[in-house]
Short mmCIF file of N, CA and C in Angstrom, two decimals:
data_model
loop_
_atom_site.label_atom_id
_atom_site.label_comp_id
_atom_site.label_asym_id
_atom_site.label_seq_id
_atom_site.Cartn_x
_atom_site.Cartn_y
_atom_site.Cartn_z
N UNK A 29 213.09 178.79 -52.36
CA UNK A 29 212.96 177.81 -53.94
C UNK A 29 212.95 179.57 -55.34
N UNK A 30 214.20 179.50 -55.96
CA UNK A 30 214.70 180.66 -56.92
C UNK A 30 213.30 180.43 -57.18
N UNK A 31 212.97 181.70 -58.51
CA UNK A 31 211.45 181.90 -59.36
C UNK A 31 212.25 180.65 -60.25
N UNK A 32 213.03 180.47 -60.92
CA UNK A 32 214.01 179.40 -62.52
C UNK A 32 213.72 178.13 -61.60
N UNK A 33 214.04 177.96 -60.82
CA UNK A 33 214.34 176.51 -60.20
C UNK A 33 212.29 175.81 -59.75
N UNK A 34 211.65 177.16 -59.04
CA UNK A 34 210.72 176.38 -59.32
C UNK A 34 209.12 176.15 -60.64
N UNK A 35 209.74 177.36 -61.51
CA UNK A 35 209.02 176.83 -62.65
C UNK A 35 209.98 175.04 -63.64
N UNK A 36 210.55 175.18 -63.07
CA UNK A 36 211.47 173.53 -63.10
C UNK A 36 211.47 172.70 -62.94
N UNK A 37 210.63 173.05 -61.55
CA UNK A 37 210.28 171.22 -60.37
C UNK A 37 208.62 171.92 -61.18
N UNK A 38 208.15 172.49 -61.45
CA UNK A 38 206.97 172.78 -61.62
C UNK A 38 206.31 172.26 -63.47
N UNK A 39 207.30 172.16 -63.52
CA UNK A 39 207.25 172.26 -65.24
C UNK A 39 207.72 170.76 -65.49
N UNK A 40 208.42 169.96 -64.44
CA UNK A 40 208.69 169.16 -64.01
C UNK A 40 206.94 167.66 -63.27
N UNK A 41 207.21 168.39 -62.52
CA UNK A 41 205.71 167.84 -62.59
C UNK A 41 204.74 167.40 -63.33
N UNK A 42 204.97 168.56 -64.08
CA UNK A 42 203.69 168.79 -65.09
C UNK A 42 203.86 167.86 -66.11
N UNK A 43 205.33 167.39 -66.04
CA UNK A 43 205.54 166.47 -67.26
C UNK A 43 205.49 164.99 -66.63
N UNK A 44 205.78 164.95 -65.17
CA UNK A 44 204.96 163.44 -64.94
C UNK A 44 203.98 163.33 -64.52
N UNK A 45 202.98 164.56 -64.46
CA UNK A 45 201.09 164.37 -64.12
C UNK A 45 200.77 164.16 -66.08
N UNK A 46 201.10 164.79 -66.55
CA UNK A 46 201.25 163.96 -67.80
C UNK A 46 200.43 162.64 -68.58
N UNK A 47 202.01 162.03 -67.84
CA UNK A 47 202.65 161.17 -68.94
C UNK A 47 201.87 160.07 -67.90
N UNK A 48 201.70 160.30 -66.70
CA UNK A 48 200.94 159.00 -65.97
C UNK A 48 199.69 159.00 -66.54
N UNK A 49 198.75 159.78 -66.28
CA UNK A 49 197.27 160.02 -66.61
C UNK A 49 197.68 159.37 -68.36
N UNK A 50 198.15 159.86 -69.12
CA UNK A 50 198.04 159.49 -70.62
C UNK A 50 198.15 158.00 -70.42
N UNK A 51 199.59 156.72 -69.30
CA UNK A 51 199.37 155.78 -69.37
C UNK A 51 198.39 155.39 -68.79
N UNK A 52 198.03 156.09 -67.61
CA UNK A 52 196.59 155.24 -67.06
C UNK A 52 195.46 155.54 -67.81
N UNK A 53 194.77 156.10 -68.69
CA UNK A 53 194.14 156.12 -69.96
C UNK A 53 194.41 154.81 -70.61
N UNK A 54 195.34 154.82 -71.39
CA UNK A 54 196.00 153.34 -72.18
C UNK A 54 195.23 152.48 -71.48
N UNK A 55 196.18 152.55 -70.57
CA UNK A 55 195.85 150.58 -69.22
C UNK A 55 194.01 150.73 -69.22
N UNK A 56 193.49 151.50 -68.73
CA UNK A 56 192.00 151.19 -68.64
C UNK A 56 191.18 151.14 -69.93
N UNK A 57 191.69 151.09 -71.25
CA UNK A 57 190.84 151.33 -72.22
C UNK A 57 191.50 150.33 -73.59
N UNK A 58 192.96 149.49 -73.30
CA UNK A 58 193.06 148.74 -74.33
C UNK A 58 192.75 147.31 -74.41
N UNK A 59 191.76 147.25 -73.49
CA UNK A 59 191.57 145.53 -72.60
C UNK A 59 190.23 145.81 -72.42
N UNK A 60 189.30 145.67 -73.09
CA UNK A 60 187.24 145.51 -72.83
C UNK A 60 187.48 143.45 -71.82
N UNK A 61 188.41 143.09 -71.90
CA UNK A 61 187.68 141.48 -71.85
C UNK A 61 188.95 140.83 -70.64
N UNK A 62 188.30 140.78 -69.61
CA UNK A 62 189.22 140.10 -68.33
C UNK A 62 190.28 138.86 -68.49
N UNK A 63 190.90 139.62 -68.37
CA UNK A 63 192.30 138.49 -68.57
C UNK A 63 192.91 138.69 -67.60
N UNK A 64 192.34 138.94 -66.21
CA UNK A 64 193.53 139.36 -65.27
C UNK A 64 194.28 138.50 -64.76
N UNK A 65 195.36 139.22 -64.54
CA UNK A 65 196.49 138.17 -64.03
C UNK A 65 196.00 137.70 -62.82
N UNK A 66 196.78 136.14 -62.73
CA UNK A 66 196.45 135.92 -61.59
C UNK A 66 196.05 136.24 -60.04
N UNK A 67 195.32 135.81 -59.31
CA UNK A 67 195.57 137.09 -58.05
C UNK A 67 194.82 138.33 -58.02
N UNK A 68 194.71 139.17 -59.37
CA UNK A 68 194.70 140.65 -59.16
C UNK A 68 192.97 140.77 -58.86
N UNK A 69 192.48 139.74 -59.14
CA UNK A 69 191.13 140.27 -58.52
C UNK A 69 190.91 140.37 -57.01
N UNK A 70 191.73 139.83 -56.14
CA UNK A 70 191.78 140.52 -54.57
C UNK A 70 192.28 141.07 -54.30
N UNK A 71 192.94 142.52 -55.51
CA UNK A 71 192.99 143.51 -55.49
C UNK A 71 192.30 144.64 -55.57
N UNK A 72 190.99 144.29 -56.06
CA UNK A 72 190.48 145.10 -56.61
C UNK A 72 190.00 146.01 -56.05
N UNK A 73 190.21 146.50 -55.00
CA UNK A 73 189.99 147.41 -54.02
C UNK A 73 190.97 148.89 -54.28
N UNK A 74 192.17 147.84 -54.14
CA UNK A 74 193.37 148.83 -54.15
C UNK A 74 193.54 149.51 -55.73
N UNK A 75 192.98 148.33 -56.85
CA UNK A 75 193.02 148.80 -57.86
C UNK A 75 192.34 150.28 -58.25
N UNK A 76 191.31 150.10 -58.09
CA UNK A 76 190.10 151.20 -57.72
C UNK A 76 190.64 152.56 -57.04
N UNK A 77 190.96 152.49 -55.90
CA UNK A 77 191.08 153.43 -54.60
C UNK A 77 191.97 154.07 -55.05
N UNK A 78 193.30 153.38 -55.90
CA UNK A 78 194.64 153.80 -56.55
C UNK A 78 194.34 154.79 -58.08
N UNK A 79 193.62 154.20 -58.63
CA UNK A 79 192.84 154.65 -60.22
C UNK A 79 191.83 156.14 -58.95
N UNK A 80 191.40 156.20 -58.46
CA UNK A 80 190.49 157.22 -58.14
C UNK A 80 191.29 158.70 -57.78
N UNK A 81 192.71 158.04 -56.33
CA UNK A 81 193.55 159.08 -56.44
C UNK A 81 194.39 159.57 -57.84
N UNK A 82 194.68 158.78 -58.68
CA UNK A 82 194.71 159.44 -59.89
C UNK A 82 194.07 160.68 -60.35
N UNK A 83 192.75 159.96 -60.24
CA UNK A 83 192.00 161.20 -61.31
C UNK A 83 191.70 162.28 -60.44
N UNK A 84 191.64 162.55 -58.88
CA UNK A 84 191.49 163.22 -58.36
C UNK A 84 193.42 163.59 -57.97
N UNK A 85 193.99 163.33 -58.05
CA UNK A 85 195.46 163.72 -58.19
C UNK A 85 195.26 164.44 -59.04
N UNK A 86 195.31 164.09 -59.98
CA UNK A 86 195.83 165.15 -61.59
C UNK A 86 194.63 166.11 -61.42
N UNK A 87 193.72 166.43 -61.58
CA UNK A 87 192.75 167.04 -61.05
C UNK A 87 193.48 168.17 -60.44
N UNK A 88 193.51 167.81 -58.70
CA UNK A 88 194.36 168.80 -58.14
C UNK A 88 195.70 169.25 -58.46
N UNK A 89 196.69 168.49 -59.14
CA UNK A 89 197.78 169.10 -59.43
C UNK A 89 197.61 170.13 -60.44
N UNK A 90 196.65 170.05 -61.47
CA UNK A 90 195.97 171.00 -62.29
C UNK A 90 196.13 172.18 -61.78
N UNK A 91 195.21 172.18 -61.08
CA UNK A 91 194.30 173.58 -59.68
C UNK A 91 195.48 174.17 -58.78
N UNK A 92 196.75 173.30 -58.30
CA UNK A 92 198.03 173.89 -57.70
C UNK A 92 199.10 174.50 -58.77
N UNK A 93 199.20 174.03 -59.96
CA UNK A 93 200.06 174.70 -60.74
C UNK A 93 199.66 175.46 -61.60
N UNK A 94 198.10 176.35 -61.32
CA UNK A 94 197.21 177.16 -61.90
C UNK A 94 197.47 178.35 -60.90
N UNK A 95 197.15 177.84 -59.70
CA UNK A 95 198.31 178.61 -58.63
C UNK A 95 199.13 179.49 -58.55
N UNK A 96 199.83 178.47 -58.66
CA UNK A 96 201.45 178.47 -58.73
C UNK A 96 201.87 179.69 -59.67
N UNK A 97 201.59 179.08 -60.18
CA UNK A 97 201.27 180.66 -61.56
C UNK A 97 201.10 181.98 -61.33
N UNK A 98 199.53 182.33 -60.86
CA UNK A 98 199.51 183.35 -60.10
C UNK A 98 200.10 183.49 -59.10
N UNK A 99 200.98 183.04 -58.92
CA UNK A 99 202.26 183.81 -58.12
C UNK A 99 201.56 182.60 -56.40
N UNK A 100 200.63 181.94 -56.21
CA UNK A 100 200.04 181.45 -55.40
C UNK A 100 201.57 180.82 -54.82
N UNK A 101 201.93 180.80 -53.41
CA UNK A 101 203.49 179.90 -53.35
C UNK A 101 202.65 179.50 -52.15
N UNK A 102 202.07 179.15 -51.43
CA UNK A 102 201.79 178.72 -50.56
C UNK A 102 201.46 177.13 -50.94
N UNK A 103 200.94 176.90 -52.59
CA UNK A 103 200.20 175.89 -52.92
C UNK A 103 201.41 175.13 -53.75
N UNK A 104 202.64 175.46 -53.81
CA UNK A 104 204.38 174.39 -53.76
C UNK A 104 203.92 172.57 -52.96
N UNK A 105 203.32 173.28 -52.11
CA UNK A 105 204.57 171.43 -51.00
C UNK A 105 202.37 171.12 -51.43
N UNK A 106 201.42 171.20 -51.89
CA UNK A 106 200.53 170.68 -52.18
C UNK A 106 201.28 169.85 -53.29
N UNK A 107 201.43 170.81 -54.36
CA UNK A 107 201.30 169.74 -55.73
C UNK A 107 202.44 169.24 -55.63
N UNK A 108 204.19 169.68 -54.61
CA UNK A 108 205.16 168.36 -54.51
C UNK A 108 204.39 167.19 -53.98
N UNK A 109 203.58 167.34 -52.84
CA UNK A 109 202.76 166.17 -52.33
C UNK A 109 202.02 165.20 -53.29
N UNK A 110 201.33 165.44 -53.78
CA UNK A 110 200.37 165.16 -55.09
C UNK A 110 200.99 164.75 -55.85
N UNK A 111 202.23 165.35 -56.51
CA UNK A 111 203.72 164.48 -57.56
C UNK A 111 203.85 163.33 -56.80
N UNK A 112 204.33 163.23 -55.92
CA UNK A 112 204.31 161.51 -54.65
C UNK A 112 203.22 160.50 -54.96
N UNK A 113 202.09 161.55 -54.48
CA UNK A 113 201.32 160.46 -54.99
C UNK A 113 200.63 159.75 -55.84
N UNK A 114 200.87 160.70 -57.45
CA UNK A 114 200.80 160.43 -58.67
C UNK A 114 201.59 159.15 -58.87
N UNK A 115 202.94 159.29 -58.36
CA UNK A 115 203.69 158.43 -58.50
C UNK A 115 203.96 156.64 -57.99
N UNK A 116 203.30 156.84 -56.37
CA UNK A 116 203.21 155.33 -56.01
C UNK A 116 201.81 155.32 -56.36
N UNK A 117 200.81 156.20 -56.65
CA UNK A 117 199.03 155.08 -56.69
C UNK A 117 199.27 155.24 -58.28
N UNK A 118 200.26 155.20 -58.66
CA UNK A 118 200.25 154.41 -60.54
C UNK A 118 200.89 153.10 -60.47
N UNK A 119 202.15 153.15 -59.32
CA UNK A 119 203.03 152.85 -59.43
C UNK A 119 201.89 150.37 -58.70
N UNK A 120 201.10 150.68 -57.39
CA UNK A 120 200.39 150.43 -57.29
C UNK A 120 199.51 150.46 -57.58
N UNK A 121 198.65 151.06 -58.66
CA UNK A 121 197.51 150.57 -59.19
C UNK A 121 198.23 149.31 -60.97
N UNK A 122 200.07 149.44 -61.38
CA UNK A 122 199.59 148.49 -62.33
C UNK A 122 200.54 147.14 -61.10
N UNK A 123 200.56 147.58 -60.14
CA UNK A 123 201.18 146.32 -59.72
C UNK A 123 200.09 145.27 -58.97
N UNK A 124 198.91 146.15 -58.82
CA UNK A 124 197.59 145.62 -58.60
C UNK A 124 197.13 144.29 -59.44
N UNK A 125 196.93 145.49 -60.59
CA UNK A 125 196.58 144.73 -61.72
C UNK A 125 197.09 143.63 -62.23
N UNK A 126 198.47 143.69 -61.99
CA UNK A 126 198.93 142.44 -62.46
C UNK A 126 198.80 141.33 -61.66
N UNK A 127 198.57 141.47 -60.46
CA UNK A 127 198.67 140.53 -59.35
C UNK A 127 200.05 140.09 -58.64
N UNK A 128 200.84 141.30 -58.77
CA UNK A 128 201.99 142.00 -58.38
C UNK A 128 202.34 140.88 -57.42
N UNK A 129 203.21 139.90 -56.67
CA UNK A 129 203.87 139.68 -55.30
C UNK A 129 204.04 140.82 -54.53
N UNK A 130 204.94 142.06 -55.08
CA UNK A 130 205.15 143.76 -54.49
C UNK A 130 204.16 144.56 -54.28
N UNK A 131 202.90 143.83 -54.30
CA UNK A 131 201.71 144.92 -53.99
C UNK A 131 201.77 144.79 -53.26
N UNK A 132 201.69 143.82 -51.82
CA UNK A 132 202.11 144.59 -50.42
C UNK A 132 202.58 145.38 -49.94
N UNK A 133 204.41 144.89 -50.14
CA UNK A 133 205.29 146.32 -50.18
C UNK A 133 204.75 147.82 -50.73
N UNK A 134 204.07 147.70 -52.43
CA UNK A 134 204.02 149.19 -52.63
C UNK A 134 203.43 149.57 -52.44
N UNK A 135 201.78 148.68 -51.28
CA UNK A 135 200.60 149.81 -51.13
C UNK A 135 201.23 150.00 -49.41
N UNK A 136 202.39 149.16 -48.27
CA UNK A 136 202.65 150.63 -47.35
C UNK A 136 203.67 151.28 -47.49
N UNK A 137 204.23 151.50 -48.98
CA UNK A 137 204.79 153.10 -49.36
C UNK A 137 203.37 153.69 -49.25
N UNK A 138 203.01 153.35 -50.46
CA UNK A 138 201.92 154.19 -50.73
C UNK A 138 200.90 154.87 -49.10
N UNK A 139 200.71 154.08 -49.17
CA UNK A 139 199.75 154.02 -47.31
C UNK A 139 200.15 155.20 -46.31
N UNK A 140 201.87 155.05 -46.69
CA UNK A 140 202.87 156.57 -45.67
C UNK A 140 202.31 157.80 -46.81
N UNK A 141 202.37 157.44 -48.54
CA UNK A 141 201.73 158.82 -49.18
C UNK A 141 200.99 159.15 -49.19
N UNK A 142 199.98 158.53 -48.80
CA UNK A 142 198.38 159.02 -49.07
C UNK A 142 198.72 159.85 -48.09
N UNK A 143 198.97 159.29 -46.31
CA UNK A 143 198.67 160.02 -45.01
C UNK A 143 199.45 161.41 -45.62
N UNK A 144 200.00 161.49 -46.32
CA UNK A 144 201.29 162.98 -45.92
C UNK A 144 200.12 163.48 -46.84
N UNK A 145 199.56 162.99 -47.94
CA UNK A 145 198.92 163.90 -49.50
C UNK A 145 197.68 164.18 -49.09
N UNK A 146 197.16 163.28 -48.32
CA UNK A 146 196.03 163.71 -47.09
C UNK A 146 195.55 164.95 -46.35
N UNK A 147 196.49 164.96 -45.16
CA UNK A 147 197.26 166.01 -44.36
C UNK A 147 197.81 167.13 -45.54
N UNK A 148 198.16 167.71 -46.10
CA UNK A 148 199.09 168.75 -46.65
C UNK A 148 197.29 169.09 -48.10
N UNK A 149 197.08 167.82 -48.11
CA UNK A 149 195.58 168.58 -49.06
C UNK A 149 194.31 168.88 -48.06
N UNK A 150 194.22 168.48 -47.23
CA UNK A 150 193.25 168.68 -46.19
C UNK A 150 193.70 169.95 -45.43
N UNK A 151 194.70 170.80 -45.28
CA UNK A 151 194.77 171.91 -45.20
C UNK A 151 194.42 173.12 -46.01
N UNK A 152 193.88 172.72 -47.04
CA UNK A 152 193.02 173.56 -48.08
C UNK A 152 191.96 172.68 -48.98
N UNK A 153 191.28 171.78 -48.23
CA UNK A 153 190.40 171.69 -48.48
C UNK A 153 188.80 172.04 -48.92
N UNK A 154 188.85 173.36 -47.58
CA UNK A 154 187.52 174.34 -47.52
C UNK A 154 187.62 175.36 -48.00
N UNK A 155 189.07 175.77 -49.40
CA UNK A 155 188.97 176.48 -50.02
C UNK A 155 189.18 175.93 -51.66
N UNK A 156 189.53 174.98 -51.80
CA UNK A 156 189.44 174.68 -52.90
C UNK A 156 188.99 172.77 -53.12
N UNK A 157 188.03 172.74 -53.84
CA UNK A 157 187.11 171.58 -53.86
C UNK A 157 188.33 170.29 -54.59
N UNK A 158 188.87 170.94 -55.17
CA UNK A 158 190.55 169.40 -56.41
C UNK A 158 190.72 169.17 -54.99
N UNK A 159 191.44 170.19 -53.82
CA UNK A 159 192.27 169.78 -52.38
C UNK A 159 191.28 168.90 -51.99
N UNK A 160 189.79 168.67 -51.84
CA UNK A 160 189.15 167.78 -50.69
C UNK A 160 188.95 166.87 -51.47
N UNK A 161 189.00 167.15 -52.81
CA UNK A 161 188.35 165.46 -53.35
C UNK A 161 189.97 164.42 -53.78
N UNK A 162 190.90 165.07 -53.57
CA UNK A 162 192.09 164.84 -53.34
C UNK A 162 192.15 163.71 -52.17
N UNK A 163 192.54 164.93 -50.53
CA UNK A 163 192.57 164.21 -49.61
C UNK A 163 191.31 162.62 -49.40
N UNK A 164 190.14 163.09 -50.05
CA UNK A 164 189.30 162.14 -49.66
C UNK A 164 189.08 160.72 -50.89
N UNK A 165 190.10 161.31 -51.94
CA UNK A 165 190.32 159.87 -52.52
C UNK A 165 191.42 159.52 -51.77
N UNK A 166 192.55 160.05 -51.13
CA UNK A 166 193.64 159.51 -50.29
C UNK A 166 193.11 158.72 -48.87
N UNK A 167 192.36 159.45 -48.43
CA UNK A 167 191.75 158.77 -47.17
C UNK A 167 190.83 156.74 -48.11
N UNK A 168 190.76 157.05 -48.95
CA UNK A 168 189.93 155.32 -49.06
C UNK A 168 190.93 154.74 -49.57
N UNK A 169 191.96 155.51 -50.16
CA UNK A 169 193.44 154.74 -50.69
C UNK A 169 193.85 153.57 -49.38
N UNK A 170 193.91 154.38 -48.56
CA UNK A 170 195.11 154.89 -46.60
C UNK A 170 194.10 153.48 -46.91
N UNK A 171 192.96 153.53 -46.85
CA UNK A 171 191.68 152.32 -45.20
C UNK A 171 192.49 150.85 -46.63
N UNK A 172 192.08 151.18 -48.07
CA UNK A 172 192.04 150.27 -48.34
C UNK A 172 194.04 149.23 -48.29
N UNK A 173 195.20 150.23 -48.59
CA UNK A 173 196.32 149.84 -48.39
C UNK A 173 196.58 149.10 -47.12
N UNK A 174 196.11 149.81 -45.55
CA UNK A 174 196.59 149.17 -44.85
C UNK A 174 195.23 147.84 -44.34
N UNK A 175 194.40 147.86 -45.13
CA UNK A 175 193.31 146.46 -45.20
C UNK A 175 193.77 145.38 -45.78
N UNK A 176 194.92 145.73 -46.73
CA UNK A 176 195.61 144.13 -47.21
C UNK A 176 197.58 144.46 -45.81
N UNK A 177 197.89 145.13 -45.74
CA UNK A 177 198.22 144.85 -44.13
C UNK A 177 197.99 144.08 -43.49
N UNK A 178 196.68 143.78 -42.90
CA UNK A 178 195.45 143.38 -41.77
C UNK A 178 195.82 141.96 -41.57
#
């Protein structure tokens, strides 16, 4: 990958990460009283675990971007994996919060993405606390996704 292409990819990932965190923050603070969608209470574990993945994923992505900026190219795969995680966990959290009938299908996709991201982040968990936290959150979210499928 050429340097210019990598910078474009990283810039795109930053834009996606920033957008998803702003959206997630807005959703978490807009309403303080519970008028949850029918069925959303059954997805409380998914909502919590996907929200945790978003928080730890944002921190991991930011850390990866700093390292990439310092020339540590081995973190590119981690950043890519976390970008996928942020996209799927954001979608899962929204669907679960709405009690959507598509939540189980999204949970299956998210389980695959969490598995991939956890594997990637575990490679760096002893070097980077952000990667360990992200991997641990992925494992917890994966557990919730599998519980829904069971």
